[in-house]
């Protein structure tokens, strides 16, 4: 782990909580990236959030660009989302029986996401991708799946191979406990490299059930698809009778109201959703054309179930979020704010002479501490200076701005990040880049 001079704000309450948490929860956290291994130091324990802000246990306020890793596209505790959840809770929190809210959210998703005619709700992105693989295998009767280096699709065994996100930060090659048996049908290709995919189809022409891809890489930092990449995947799937799975758990409602498939005009066979679709509550979904989705039980034979799936609180939060997101002008405002932020940060870096590379698609963005061209693959991303990123991270924390505690995670903006919030972020960045230059 890296070492740093202690930042000036006091994190003594977070430290006490962290020590206590580590006694009862592995590493003190319920998801590894929260432990700050990517930047060193003590993870901040968060007490509350409102709009663009969060407050830690020591009372510091931060402008938040993590936003629960993407879901909170309206900001923290949006009044309409909170109201919707309260109203739902008062009617009973779970029934294990169908409700009206599930239909409403499914209809909304179908209206918004081009390739989708039917939706099955689950409780997390992991569950969504795991089920999507099962579905692709059930539909095609084939065993193998292609995934890309640096793409993260949740922690299901078959997908925990050369994944990004926390796995990247921790530098785990794979994970112990994942057997050869469960990953032997997982093939790994290079992101943005169609030849590496073709080579796999050449080798296993009749065995590949599908390709799963983040249509915009988000879990190695933001790595957009190069022109022709997604189209090329579509063509290869068509040629070999495999299904194309867009894992839009992060990109759904983040790069375009209709997801990456609407932005790049490429239709996948199966779409996975999560994060924004739950408005800050635990929701995932897998979705697609009727003909594919009717393989799912009880219509079809592919089994998949969930005690809390389609939970009324979660459906309400998702519905309230998507309703606001679709109001006229909202999306354009979000994208304009993301543009203002990334331009301002880029200019600040340039003014200070600190080499950085920026990427942004819609409302997700990255700041890579590296020279040269924007990264297009995991190999490129690995060149980033993680220690510089860590210094930037702690510098921004001192200025009251919370970015992801890892170089290999995306940043997110919300509707609550107005001009004033963004301009204060840029002013903070100017200071921190100057410190980095003089270090
Ligand atoms: C976050 C994420 C997942 C996993 O979702 P969880 O809700 O954390 O299980 C899967 N795929 C992508 C692309 C993600 O960004």
mmCIF file of C-alpha atoms and ligand atoms in Angstrom, residues 69 123-127 129 152-155 214 219 247-251 272 274-275 283, ligand 1:
data_model
loop_
_atom_site.group_PDB
_atom_site.id
_atom_site.type_symbol
_atom_site.label_atom_id
_atom_site.label_comp_id
_atom_site.label_asym_id
_atom_site.label_seq_id
_atom_site.Cartn_x
_atom_site.Cartn_y
_atom_site.Cartn_z
ATOM 1 C CA UNK A 69 -20.894 4.636 -7.861
ATOM 2 C CA UNK A 123 -31.759 -6.977 -7.006
ATOM 3 C CA UNK A 124 -28.294 -6.063 -8.286
ATOM 4 C CA UNK A 125 -26.154 -5.692 -11.365
ATOM 5 C CA UNK A 126 -24.376 -8.911 -10.477
ATOM 6 C CA UNK A 127 -27.644 -10.815 -10.508
ATOM 7 C CA UNK A 129 -25.370 -10.216 -15.656
ATOM 8 C CA UNK A 152 -16.402 -5.658 -14.825
ATOM 9 C CA UNK A 153 -19.760 -7.371 -14.767
ATOM 10 C CA UNK A 154 -20.285 -7.974 -11.074
ATOM 11 C CA UNK A 155 -18.910 -10.800 -8.974
ATOM 12 C CA UNK A 214 -19.605 -2.782 -21.289
ATOM 13 C CA UNK A 219 -14.867 -0.110 -14.607
ATOM 14 C CA UNK A 247 -23.947 -4.733 -19.827
ATOM 15 C CA UNK A 248 -25.515 -1.306 -19.348
ATOM 16 C CA UNK A 249 -25.557 -1.481 -15.566
ATOM 17 C CA UNK A 250 -23.401 1.653 -15.542
ATOM 18 C CA UNK A 251 -24.118 3.159 -18.973
ATOM 19 C CA UNK A 272 -28.445 -5.650 -18.330
ATOM 20 C CA UNK A 274 -28.674 -1.579 -12.614
ATOM 21 C CA UNK A 275 -27.472 1.504 -10.737
ATOM 22 C CA UNK A 283 -32.307 -2.992 -8.371
HETATM 23 C C1 LIG B 1 -21.663 -1.988 -11.049
HETATM 24 C C2 LIG B 1 -21.630 -2.889 -12.215
HETATM 25 C C3 LIG B 1 -22.043 -4.228 -12.133
HETATM 26 C C4 LIG B 1 -22.404 -4.882 -10.832
HETATM 27 O O1 LIG B 1 -23.527 -4.327 -10.247
HETATM 28 P P1 LIG B 1 -23.784 -4.574 -8.677
HETATM 29 O O2 LIG B 1 -25.099 -3.923 -8.428
HETATM 30 O O3 LIG B 1 -22.622 -3.934 -7.970
HETATM 31 O O4 LIG B 1 -23.810 -6.041 -8.461
HETATM 32 C C5 LIG B 1 -22.103 -4.968 -13.293
HETATM 33 N N1 LIG B 1 -21.751 -4.438 -14.476
HETATM 34 C C6 LIG B 1 -21.347 -3.166 -14.597
HETATM 35 C C7 LIG B 1 -20.996 -2.631 -15.936
HETATM 36 C C8 LIG B 1 -21.253 -2.346 -13.470
HETATM 37 O O5 LIG B 1 -20.810 -1.093 -13.599
#
